[in-house]
Tab-separated table of C-alpha atoms in Angstrom:
chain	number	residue	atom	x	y	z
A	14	UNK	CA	-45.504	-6.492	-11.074
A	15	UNK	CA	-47.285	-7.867	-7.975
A	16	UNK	CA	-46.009	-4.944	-5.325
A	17	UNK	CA	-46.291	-7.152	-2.342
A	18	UNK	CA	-43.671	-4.540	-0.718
A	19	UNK	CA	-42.070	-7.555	0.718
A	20	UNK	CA	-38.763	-5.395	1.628
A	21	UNK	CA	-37.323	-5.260	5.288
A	22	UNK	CA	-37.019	-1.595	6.314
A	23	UNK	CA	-38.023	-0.420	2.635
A	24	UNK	CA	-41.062	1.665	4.236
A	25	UNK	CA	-40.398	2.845	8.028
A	26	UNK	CA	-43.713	2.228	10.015
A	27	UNK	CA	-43.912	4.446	13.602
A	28	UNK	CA	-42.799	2.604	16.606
A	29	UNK	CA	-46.966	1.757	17.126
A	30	UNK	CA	-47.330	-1.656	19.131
A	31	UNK	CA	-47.718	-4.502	17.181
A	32	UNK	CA	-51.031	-5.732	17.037
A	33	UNK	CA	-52.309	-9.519	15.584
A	34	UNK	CA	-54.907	-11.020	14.055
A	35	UNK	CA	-55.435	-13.531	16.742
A	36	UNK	CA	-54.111	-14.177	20.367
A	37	UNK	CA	-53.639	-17.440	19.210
A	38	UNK	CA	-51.085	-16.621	16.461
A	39	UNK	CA	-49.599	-13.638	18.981
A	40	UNK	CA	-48.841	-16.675	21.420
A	41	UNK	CA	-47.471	-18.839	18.902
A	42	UNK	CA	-45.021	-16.203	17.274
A	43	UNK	CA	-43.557	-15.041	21.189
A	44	UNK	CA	-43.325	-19.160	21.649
A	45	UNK	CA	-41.315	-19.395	18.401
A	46	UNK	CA	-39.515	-15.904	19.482
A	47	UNK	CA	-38.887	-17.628	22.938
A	48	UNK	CA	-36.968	-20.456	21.353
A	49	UNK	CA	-34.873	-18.306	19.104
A	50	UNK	CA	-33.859	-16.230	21.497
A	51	UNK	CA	-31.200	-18.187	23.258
A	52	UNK	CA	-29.744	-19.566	20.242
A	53	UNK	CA	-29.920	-16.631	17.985
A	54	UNK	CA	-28.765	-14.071	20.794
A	55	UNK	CA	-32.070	-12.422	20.060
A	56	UNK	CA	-33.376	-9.365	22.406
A	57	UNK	CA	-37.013	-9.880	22.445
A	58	UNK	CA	-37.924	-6.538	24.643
A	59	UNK	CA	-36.708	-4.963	21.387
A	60	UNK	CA	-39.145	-6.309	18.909
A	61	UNK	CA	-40.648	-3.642	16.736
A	62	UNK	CA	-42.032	-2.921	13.393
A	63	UNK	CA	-39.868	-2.965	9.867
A	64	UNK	CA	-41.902	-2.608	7.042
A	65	UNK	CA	-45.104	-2.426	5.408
A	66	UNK	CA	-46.499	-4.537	3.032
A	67	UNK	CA	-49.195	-4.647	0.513
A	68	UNK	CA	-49.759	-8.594	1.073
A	69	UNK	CA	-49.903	-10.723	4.093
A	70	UNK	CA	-46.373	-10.838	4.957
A	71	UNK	CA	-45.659	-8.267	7.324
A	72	UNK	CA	-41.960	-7.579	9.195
A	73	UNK	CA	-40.527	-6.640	12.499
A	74	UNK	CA	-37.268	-5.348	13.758
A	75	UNK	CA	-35.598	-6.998	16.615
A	76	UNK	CA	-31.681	-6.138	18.038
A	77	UNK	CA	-29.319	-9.153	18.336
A	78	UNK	CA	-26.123	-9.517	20.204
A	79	UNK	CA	-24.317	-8.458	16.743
A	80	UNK	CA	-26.537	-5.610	15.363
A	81	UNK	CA	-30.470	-6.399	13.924
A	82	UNK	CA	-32.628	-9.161	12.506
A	83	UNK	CA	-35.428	-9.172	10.763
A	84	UNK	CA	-37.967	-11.834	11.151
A	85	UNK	CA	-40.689	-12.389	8.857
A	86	UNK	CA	-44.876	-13.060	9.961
A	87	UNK	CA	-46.570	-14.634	7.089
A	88	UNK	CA	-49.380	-16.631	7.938
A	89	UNK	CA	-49.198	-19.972	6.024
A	90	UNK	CA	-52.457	-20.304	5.367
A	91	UNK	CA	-52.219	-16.073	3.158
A	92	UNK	CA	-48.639	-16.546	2.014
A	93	UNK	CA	-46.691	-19.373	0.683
A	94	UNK	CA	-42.796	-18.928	1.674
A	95	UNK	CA	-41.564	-21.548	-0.298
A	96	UNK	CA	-40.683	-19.499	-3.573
A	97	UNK	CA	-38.852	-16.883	-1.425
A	98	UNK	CA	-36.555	-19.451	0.354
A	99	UNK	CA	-36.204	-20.952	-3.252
A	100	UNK	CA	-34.905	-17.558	-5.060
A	101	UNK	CA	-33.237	-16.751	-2.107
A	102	UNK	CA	-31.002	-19.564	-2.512
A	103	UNK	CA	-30.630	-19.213	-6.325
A	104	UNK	CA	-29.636	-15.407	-5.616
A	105	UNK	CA	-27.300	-16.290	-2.935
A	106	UNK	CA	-25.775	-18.982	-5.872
A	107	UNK	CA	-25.331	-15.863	-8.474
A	108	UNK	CA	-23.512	-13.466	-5.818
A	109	UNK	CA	-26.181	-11.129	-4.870
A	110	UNK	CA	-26.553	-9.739	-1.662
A	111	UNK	CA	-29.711	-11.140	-0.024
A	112	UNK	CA	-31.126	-11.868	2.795
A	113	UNK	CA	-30.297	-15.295	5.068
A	114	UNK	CA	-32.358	-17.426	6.325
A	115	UNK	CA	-31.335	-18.181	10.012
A	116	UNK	CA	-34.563	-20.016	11.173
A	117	UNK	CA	-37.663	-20.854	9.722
A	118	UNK	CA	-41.117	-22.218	11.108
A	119	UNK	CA	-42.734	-23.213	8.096
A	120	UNK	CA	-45.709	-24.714	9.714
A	121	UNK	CA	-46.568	-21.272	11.438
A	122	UNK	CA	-45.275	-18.730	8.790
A	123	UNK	CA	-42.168	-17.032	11.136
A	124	UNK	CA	-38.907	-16.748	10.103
A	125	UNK	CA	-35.966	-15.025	10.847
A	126	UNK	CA	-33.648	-13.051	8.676
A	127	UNK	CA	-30.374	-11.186	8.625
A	128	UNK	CA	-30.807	-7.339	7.767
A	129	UNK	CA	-29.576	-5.597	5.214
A	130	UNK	CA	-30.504	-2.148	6.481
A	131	UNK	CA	-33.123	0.376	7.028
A	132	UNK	CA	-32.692	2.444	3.927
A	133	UNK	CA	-33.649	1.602	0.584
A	134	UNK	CA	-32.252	3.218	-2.778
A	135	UNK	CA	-35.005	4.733	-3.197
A	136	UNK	CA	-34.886	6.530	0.546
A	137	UNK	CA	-31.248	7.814	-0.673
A	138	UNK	CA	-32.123	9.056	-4.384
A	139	UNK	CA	-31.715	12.798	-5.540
A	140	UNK	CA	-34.817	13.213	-7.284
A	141	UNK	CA	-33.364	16.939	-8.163
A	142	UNK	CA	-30.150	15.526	-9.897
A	143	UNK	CA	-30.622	12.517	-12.053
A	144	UNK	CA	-27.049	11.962	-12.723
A	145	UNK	CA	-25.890	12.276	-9.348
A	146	UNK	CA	-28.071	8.962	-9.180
A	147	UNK	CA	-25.663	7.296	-11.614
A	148	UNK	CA	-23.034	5.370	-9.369
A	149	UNK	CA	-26.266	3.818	-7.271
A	150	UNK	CA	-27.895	2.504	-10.857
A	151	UNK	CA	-24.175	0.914	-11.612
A	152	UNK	CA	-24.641	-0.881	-8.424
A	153	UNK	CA	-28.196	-2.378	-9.493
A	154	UNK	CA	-27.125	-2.856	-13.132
A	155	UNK	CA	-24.184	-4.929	-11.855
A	156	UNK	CA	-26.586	-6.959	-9.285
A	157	UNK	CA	-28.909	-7.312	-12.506
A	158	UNK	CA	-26.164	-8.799	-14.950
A	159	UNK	CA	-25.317	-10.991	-12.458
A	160	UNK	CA	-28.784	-12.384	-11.619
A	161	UNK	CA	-29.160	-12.863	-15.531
A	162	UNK	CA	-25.701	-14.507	-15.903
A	163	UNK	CA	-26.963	-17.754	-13.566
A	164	UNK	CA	-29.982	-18.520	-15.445
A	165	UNK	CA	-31.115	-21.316	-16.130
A	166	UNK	CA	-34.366	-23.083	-17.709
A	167	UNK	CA	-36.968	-25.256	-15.953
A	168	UNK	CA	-35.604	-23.557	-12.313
A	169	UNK	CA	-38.573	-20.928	-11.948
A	170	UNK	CA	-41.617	-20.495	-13.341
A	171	UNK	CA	-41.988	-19.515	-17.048
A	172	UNK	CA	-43.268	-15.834	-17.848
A	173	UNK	CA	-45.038	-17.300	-20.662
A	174	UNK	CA	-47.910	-16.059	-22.477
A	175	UNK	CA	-50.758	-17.567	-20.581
A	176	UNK	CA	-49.209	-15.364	-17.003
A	177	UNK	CA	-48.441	-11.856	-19.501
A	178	UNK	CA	-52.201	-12.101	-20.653
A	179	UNK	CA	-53.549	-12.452	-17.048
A	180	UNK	CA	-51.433	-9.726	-15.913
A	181	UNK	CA	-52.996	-7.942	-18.554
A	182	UNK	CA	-56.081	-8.056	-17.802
A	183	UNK	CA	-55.705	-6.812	-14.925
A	184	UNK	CA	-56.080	-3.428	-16.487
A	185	UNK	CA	-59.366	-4.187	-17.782
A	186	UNK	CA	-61.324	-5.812	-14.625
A	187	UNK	CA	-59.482	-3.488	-12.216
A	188	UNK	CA	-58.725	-0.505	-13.423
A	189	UNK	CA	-61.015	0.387	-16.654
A	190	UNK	CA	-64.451	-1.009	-15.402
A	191	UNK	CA	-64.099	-1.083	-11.307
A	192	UNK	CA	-61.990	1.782	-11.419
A	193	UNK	CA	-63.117	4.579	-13.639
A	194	UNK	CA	-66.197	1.964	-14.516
A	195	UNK	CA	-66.098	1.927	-17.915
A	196	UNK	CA	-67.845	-1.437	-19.715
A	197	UNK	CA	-65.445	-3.847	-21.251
A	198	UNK	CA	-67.380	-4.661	-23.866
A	199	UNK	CA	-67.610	-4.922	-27.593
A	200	UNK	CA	-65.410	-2.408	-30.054
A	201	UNK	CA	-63.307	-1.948	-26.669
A	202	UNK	CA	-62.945	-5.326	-25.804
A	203	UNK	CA	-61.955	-6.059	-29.002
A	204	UNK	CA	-59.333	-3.577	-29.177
A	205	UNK	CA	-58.059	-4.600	-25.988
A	206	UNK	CA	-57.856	-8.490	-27.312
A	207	UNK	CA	-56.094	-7.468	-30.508
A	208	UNK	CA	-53.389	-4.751	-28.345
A	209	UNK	CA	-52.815	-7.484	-25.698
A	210	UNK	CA	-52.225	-10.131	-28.215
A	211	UNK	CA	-49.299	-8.091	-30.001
A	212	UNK	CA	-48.142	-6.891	-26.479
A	213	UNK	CA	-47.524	-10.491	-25.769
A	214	UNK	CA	-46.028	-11.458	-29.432
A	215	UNK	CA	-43.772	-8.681	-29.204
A	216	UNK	CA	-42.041	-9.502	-25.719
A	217	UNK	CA	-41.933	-13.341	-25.749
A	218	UNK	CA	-39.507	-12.324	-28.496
A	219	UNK	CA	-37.183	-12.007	-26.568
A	220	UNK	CA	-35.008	-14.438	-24.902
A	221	UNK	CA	-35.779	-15.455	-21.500
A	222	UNK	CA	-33.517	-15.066	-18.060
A	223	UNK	CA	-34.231	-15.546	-14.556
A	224	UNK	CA	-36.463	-12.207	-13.951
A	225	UNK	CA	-36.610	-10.444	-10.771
A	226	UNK	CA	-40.222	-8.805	-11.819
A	227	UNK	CA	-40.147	-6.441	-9.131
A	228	UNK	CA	-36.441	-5.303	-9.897
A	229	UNK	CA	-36.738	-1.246	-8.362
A	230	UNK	CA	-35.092	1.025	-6.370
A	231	UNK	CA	-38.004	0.732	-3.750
A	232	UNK	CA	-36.833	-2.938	-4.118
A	233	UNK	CA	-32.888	-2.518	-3.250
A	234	UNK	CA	-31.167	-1.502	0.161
A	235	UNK	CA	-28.249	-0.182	1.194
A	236	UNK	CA	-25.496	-1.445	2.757
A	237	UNK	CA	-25.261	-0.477	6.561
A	238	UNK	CA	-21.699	1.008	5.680
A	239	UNK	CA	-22.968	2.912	3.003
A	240	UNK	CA	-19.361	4.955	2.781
A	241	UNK	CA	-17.560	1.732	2.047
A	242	UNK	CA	-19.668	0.865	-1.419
A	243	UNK	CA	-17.675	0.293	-4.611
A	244	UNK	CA	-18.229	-1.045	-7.587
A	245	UNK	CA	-17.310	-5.003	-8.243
A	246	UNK	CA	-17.268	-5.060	-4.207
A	247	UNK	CA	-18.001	-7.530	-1.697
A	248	UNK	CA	-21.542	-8.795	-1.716
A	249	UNK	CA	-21.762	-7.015	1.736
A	250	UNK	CA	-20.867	-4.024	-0.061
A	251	UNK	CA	-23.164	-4.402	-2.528
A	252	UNK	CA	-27.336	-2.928	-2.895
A	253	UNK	CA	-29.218	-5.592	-0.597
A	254	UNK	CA	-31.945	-6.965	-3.334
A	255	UNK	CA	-35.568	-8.014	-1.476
A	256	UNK	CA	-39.022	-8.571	-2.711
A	257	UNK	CA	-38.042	-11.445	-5.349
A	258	UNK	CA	-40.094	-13.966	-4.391
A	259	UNK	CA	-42.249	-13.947	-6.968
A	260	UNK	CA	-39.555	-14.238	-9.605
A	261	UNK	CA	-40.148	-15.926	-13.329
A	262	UNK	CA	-37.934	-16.984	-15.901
A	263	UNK	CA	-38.633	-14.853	-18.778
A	264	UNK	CA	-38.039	-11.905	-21.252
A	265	UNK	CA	-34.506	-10.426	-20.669
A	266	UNK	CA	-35.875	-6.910	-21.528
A	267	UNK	CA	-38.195	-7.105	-18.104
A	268	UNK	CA	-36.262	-6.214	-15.302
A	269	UNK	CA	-34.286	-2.873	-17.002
A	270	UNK	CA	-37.809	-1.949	-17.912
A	271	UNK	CA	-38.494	-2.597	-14.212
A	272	UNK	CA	-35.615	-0.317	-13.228
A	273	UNK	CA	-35.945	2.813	-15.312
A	274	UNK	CA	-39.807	3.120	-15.282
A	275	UNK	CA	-40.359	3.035	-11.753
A	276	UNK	CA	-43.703	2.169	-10.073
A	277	UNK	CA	-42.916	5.162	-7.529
A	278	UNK	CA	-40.403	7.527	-9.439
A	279	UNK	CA	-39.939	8.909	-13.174
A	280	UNK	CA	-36.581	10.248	-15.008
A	281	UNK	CA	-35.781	12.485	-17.969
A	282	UNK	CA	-35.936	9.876	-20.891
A	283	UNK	CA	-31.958	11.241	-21.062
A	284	UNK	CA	-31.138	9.775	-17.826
A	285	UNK	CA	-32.962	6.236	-18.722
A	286	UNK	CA	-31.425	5.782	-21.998
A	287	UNK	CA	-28.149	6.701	-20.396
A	288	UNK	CA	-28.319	3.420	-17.712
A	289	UNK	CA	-30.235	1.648	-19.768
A	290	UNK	CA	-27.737	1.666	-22.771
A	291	UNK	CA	-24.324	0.688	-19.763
A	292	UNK	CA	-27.111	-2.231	-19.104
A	293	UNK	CA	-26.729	-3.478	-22.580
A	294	UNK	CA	-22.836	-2.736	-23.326
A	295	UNK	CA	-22.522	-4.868	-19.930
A	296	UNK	CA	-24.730	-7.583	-20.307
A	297	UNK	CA	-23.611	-7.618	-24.120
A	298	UNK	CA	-20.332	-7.880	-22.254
A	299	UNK	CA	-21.214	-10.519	-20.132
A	300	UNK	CA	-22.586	-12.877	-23.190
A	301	UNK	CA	-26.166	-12.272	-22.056
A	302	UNK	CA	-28.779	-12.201	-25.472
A	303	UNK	CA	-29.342	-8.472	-25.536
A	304	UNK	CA	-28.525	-8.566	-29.313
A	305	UNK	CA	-26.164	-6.528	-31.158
A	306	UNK	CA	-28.610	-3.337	-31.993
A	307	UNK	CA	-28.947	-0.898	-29.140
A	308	UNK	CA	-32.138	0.506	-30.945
A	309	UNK	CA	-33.703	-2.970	-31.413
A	310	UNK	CA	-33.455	-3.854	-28.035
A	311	UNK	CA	-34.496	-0.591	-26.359
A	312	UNK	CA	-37.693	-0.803	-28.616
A	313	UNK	CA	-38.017	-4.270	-26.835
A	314	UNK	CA	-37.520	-2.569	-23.275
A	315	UNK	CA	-40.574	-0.054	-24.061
A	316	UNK	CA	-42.734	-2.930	-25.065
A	317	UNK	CA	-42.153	-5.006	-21.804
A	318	UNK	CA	-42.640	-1.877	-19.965
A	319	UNK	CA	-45.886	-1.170	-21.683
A	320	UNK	CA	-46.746	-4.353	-20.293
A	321	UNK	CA	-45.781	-4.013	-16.688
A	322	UNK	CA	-47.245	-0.627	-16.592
A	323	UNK	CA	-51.154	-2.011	-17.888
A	324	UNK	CA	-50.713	-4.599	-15.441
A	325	UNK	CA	-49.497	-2.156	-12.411
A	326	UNK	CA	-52.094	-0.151	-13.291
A	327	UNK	CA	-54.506	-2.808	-12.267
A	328	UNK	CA	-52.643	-3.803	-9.511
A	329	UNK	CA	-52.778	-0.404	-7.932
A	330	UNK	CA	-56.506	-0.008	-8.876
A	331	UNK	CA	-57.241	-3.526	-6.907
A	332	UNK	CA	-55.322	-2.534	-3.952
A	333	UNK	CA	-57.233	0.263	-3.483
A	334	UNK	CA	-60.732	-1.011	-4.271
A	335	UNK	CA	-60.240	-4.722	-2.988
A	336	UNK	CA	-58.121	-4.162	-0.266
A	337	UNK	CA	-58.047	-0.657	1.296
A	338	UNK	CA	-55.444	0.398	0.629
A	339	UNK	CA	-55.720	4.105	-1.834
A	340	UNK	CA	-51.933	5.231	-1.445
A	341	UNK	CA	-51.221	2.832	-4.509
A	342	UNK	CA	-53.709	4.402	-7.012
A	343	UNK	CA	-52.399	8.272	-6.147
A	344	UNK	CA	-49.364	7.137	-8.333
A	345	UNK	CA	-51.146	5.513	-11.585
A	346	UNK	CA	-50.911	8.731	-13.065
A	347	UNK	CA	-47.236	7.996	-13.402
A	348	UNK	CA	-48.374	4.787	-14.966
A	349	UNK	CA	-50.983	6.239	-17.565
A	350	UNK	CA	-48.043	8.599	-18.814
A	351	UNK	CA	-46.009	5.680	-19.393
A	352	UNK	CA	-48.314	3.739	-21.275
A	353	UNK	CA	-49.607	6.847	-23.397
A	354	UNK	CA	-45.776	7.745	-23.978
A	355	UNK	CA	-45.125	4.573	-25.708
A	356	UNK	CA	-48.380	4.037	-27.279
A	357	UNK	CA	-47.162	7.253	-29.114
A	358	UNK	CA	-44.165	6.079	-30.518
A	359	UNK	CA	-45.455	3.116	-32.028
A	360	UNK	CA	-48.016	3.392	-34.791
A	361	UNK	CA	-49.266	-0.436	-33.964
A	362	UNK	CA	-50.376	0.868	-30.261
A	363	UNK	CA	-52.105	3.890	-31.976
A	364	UNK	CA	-55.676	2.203	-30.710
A	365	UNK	CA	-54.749	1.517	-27.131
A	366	UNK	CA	-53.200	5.292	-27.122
A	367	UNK	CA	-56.703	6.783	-28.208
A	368	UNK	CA	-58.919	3.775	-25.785
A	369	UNK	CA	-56.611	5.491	-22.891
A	370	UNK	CA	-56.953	8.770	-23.663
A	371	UNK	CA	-60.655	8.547	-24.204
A	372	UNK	CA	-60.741	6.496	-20.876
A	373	UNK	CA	-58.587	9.387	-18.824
A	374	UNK	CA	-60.361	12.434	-20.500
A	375	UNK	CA	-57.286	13.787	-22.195
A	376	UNK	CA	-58.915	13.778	-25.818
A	377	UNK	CA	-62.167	14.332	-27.861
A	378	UNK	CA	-64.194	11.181	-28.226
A	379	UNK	CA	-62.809	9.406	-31.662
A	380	UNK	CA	-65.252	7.032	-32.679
A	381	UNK	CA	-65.486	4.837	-29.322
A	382	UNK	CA	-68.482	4.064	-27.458
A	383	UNK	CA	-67.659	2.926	-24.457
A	384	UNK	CA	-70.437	2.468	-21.814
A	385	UNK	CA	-70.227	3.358	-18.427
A	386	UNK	CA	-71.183	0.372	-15.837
């Protein structure tokens, strides 16, 4: 996962002004605001913040003649908007319910976007009451199935070995030796080489499908008219889907794992199996290539989570260290429990589970040395 929180009114900021990094880039977005106005039946006096975001894009809120926008600030020279005007399009293609594009100044990073609302799924959740949750995970397992169903090869990027072992390692240089500064070296290293390298084997496996990669409640909005949502509905009835640009074309098992082992929120392993298993029956349904074993391909699910979860790990770890920003890291607990929960099921993660554990404190030295830097 990269969590570049890219997701209009996904996190609420206070009505603070808006500050910028430059006057010369505040007097170039109210000149690009000034011509949009007019045409777009903007209200600029209304301008305020959407969202924040852990990368340079950054969003405001502004009323229209016809309810809200959202426009987009992302600095060219930080953020490249290309691949989110690309997936946008693709998503748009498959049915899902996305943001448009109503204006774009690609030379100066602005660009303006309808909105899909100021709550996300995750805002409306019942963390008490997992299956009260069930008719909103319907919604995003329909969105899902339909994303996969459009697929296509050579469109985005390939998730391919090369971009799982560099997400990887961010676990090592971010979170294991900058982190909790443990040395990389030697008898760990190795193990980490010879876990990675079956991590990888294990979930190029499995076919490949247009992946979301960031595919989470945090990640999906809902509709405006919330009490008119339905199943099969319109796609203005439908859960809003943001924060794709990033998205790959790779292992089908990625974006359920994405799902059901949240970055931000955990469930009883009952409730997950429960969605996860009306994932497969409809994407079996739909002709997708979940295969014909439920077991099999849940086994595949925990190994592409494993995956996301080293990785997130990392990425937390850097956005904390690198960037300033520590509310990240207070949830990679959630993420060490993951990846110790499935090292435990499988015998062939057995060494990663004790390297973690030693790492985190939770067990008796067993034959590791690792060095502190």
């Amino acid at each position: 996962m990269t969590p570049t929180e890219a997701r209009p009114g996904a996190t609420p900021m206070s009505e603070t002004a808006i500050t910028w990094t430059s006057p010369e880039r505040e007097t170039a977005f109210h000149q690009w605001l000034d011509t949009q106005a007019a045409p777009q039946q903007l209200q600029p006096a209304t301008l305020r913040p959407a969202s924040a975001d852990a990368s340079f894009r950054r969003y405001f809120r502004i009323d229209a003649a016809e309810g809200t926008r959202i426009i987009m600030d992302a600095p060219p020279e930080k953020e490249n908007c290309h691949p989110f005007v690309h997936v946008a399009g693709l998503m748009q293609e498959a049915g899902l319910n996305v943001p448009q594009i109503l204006a774009w100044n690609e030379a100066q990073g602005f660009m303006l976007l309808s909105d899909l609302g100021g709550q996300t799924m995750m805002q409306v959740i019942d963390r008490d009451h997992a299956a009260a949750n069930l008719p909103l995970y319907l919604q995003a397992v329909d969105a899902l199935v339909a994303w996969q169903k459009a697929s296509r090869p050579g469109v985005l990027p390939p998730y391919d070995a090369a971009l799982l072992r560099r997400e990887l390692e961010l676990f090592p240089d971010w979170y294991l030796a900058r982190h909790r500064g443990v040395a990389v070296e030697d008898k760990l290293r190795q193990t980490l080489d010879a876990m990675f390298a079956l991590i990888i084997e294990r979930n190029l496996a499995w076919p490949s499908v247009y992946v979301h990669r960031d595919f989470m409640p945090r990640n999906l909005m809902i509709p405006a008219d919330a009490g008119e949502q339905r199943l099969g509905g319109t796609p203005e009835t439908r859960l809003g889907v943001l924060d794709f640009q990033d998205a790959v074309y790779g292992p089908i098992t990625y974006d359920i794992a994405s799902l059901m082992r949240d970055a931000f929120l955990s469930w009883d392993e009952e409730f997950v199996l429960d969605v996860t298993i009306r994932y497969w029956q409809k994407a079996r349904s739909a002709g997708l290539p979940v295969g014909d074993d439920f077991g099999e391909f849940y086994r595949g699910v925990e190994w592409m989570g494993l995956q996301r979860h080293l990785k997130v790990a990392g990425i937390f770890a850097r956005l904390t260290l690198r960037d300033g920003k520590p509310q990240y890291l207070a949830d990679a607990p959630r993420f060490i429990q993951y990846i110790r929960a499935t090292c435990a099921r499988y015998i062939e993660l057995k060494p990663l589970l004790r390297l973690v554990d030693e790492v985190e404190g939770i067990t008796e030295a067993s034959g590791y040395a690792f060095g502190r830097v």
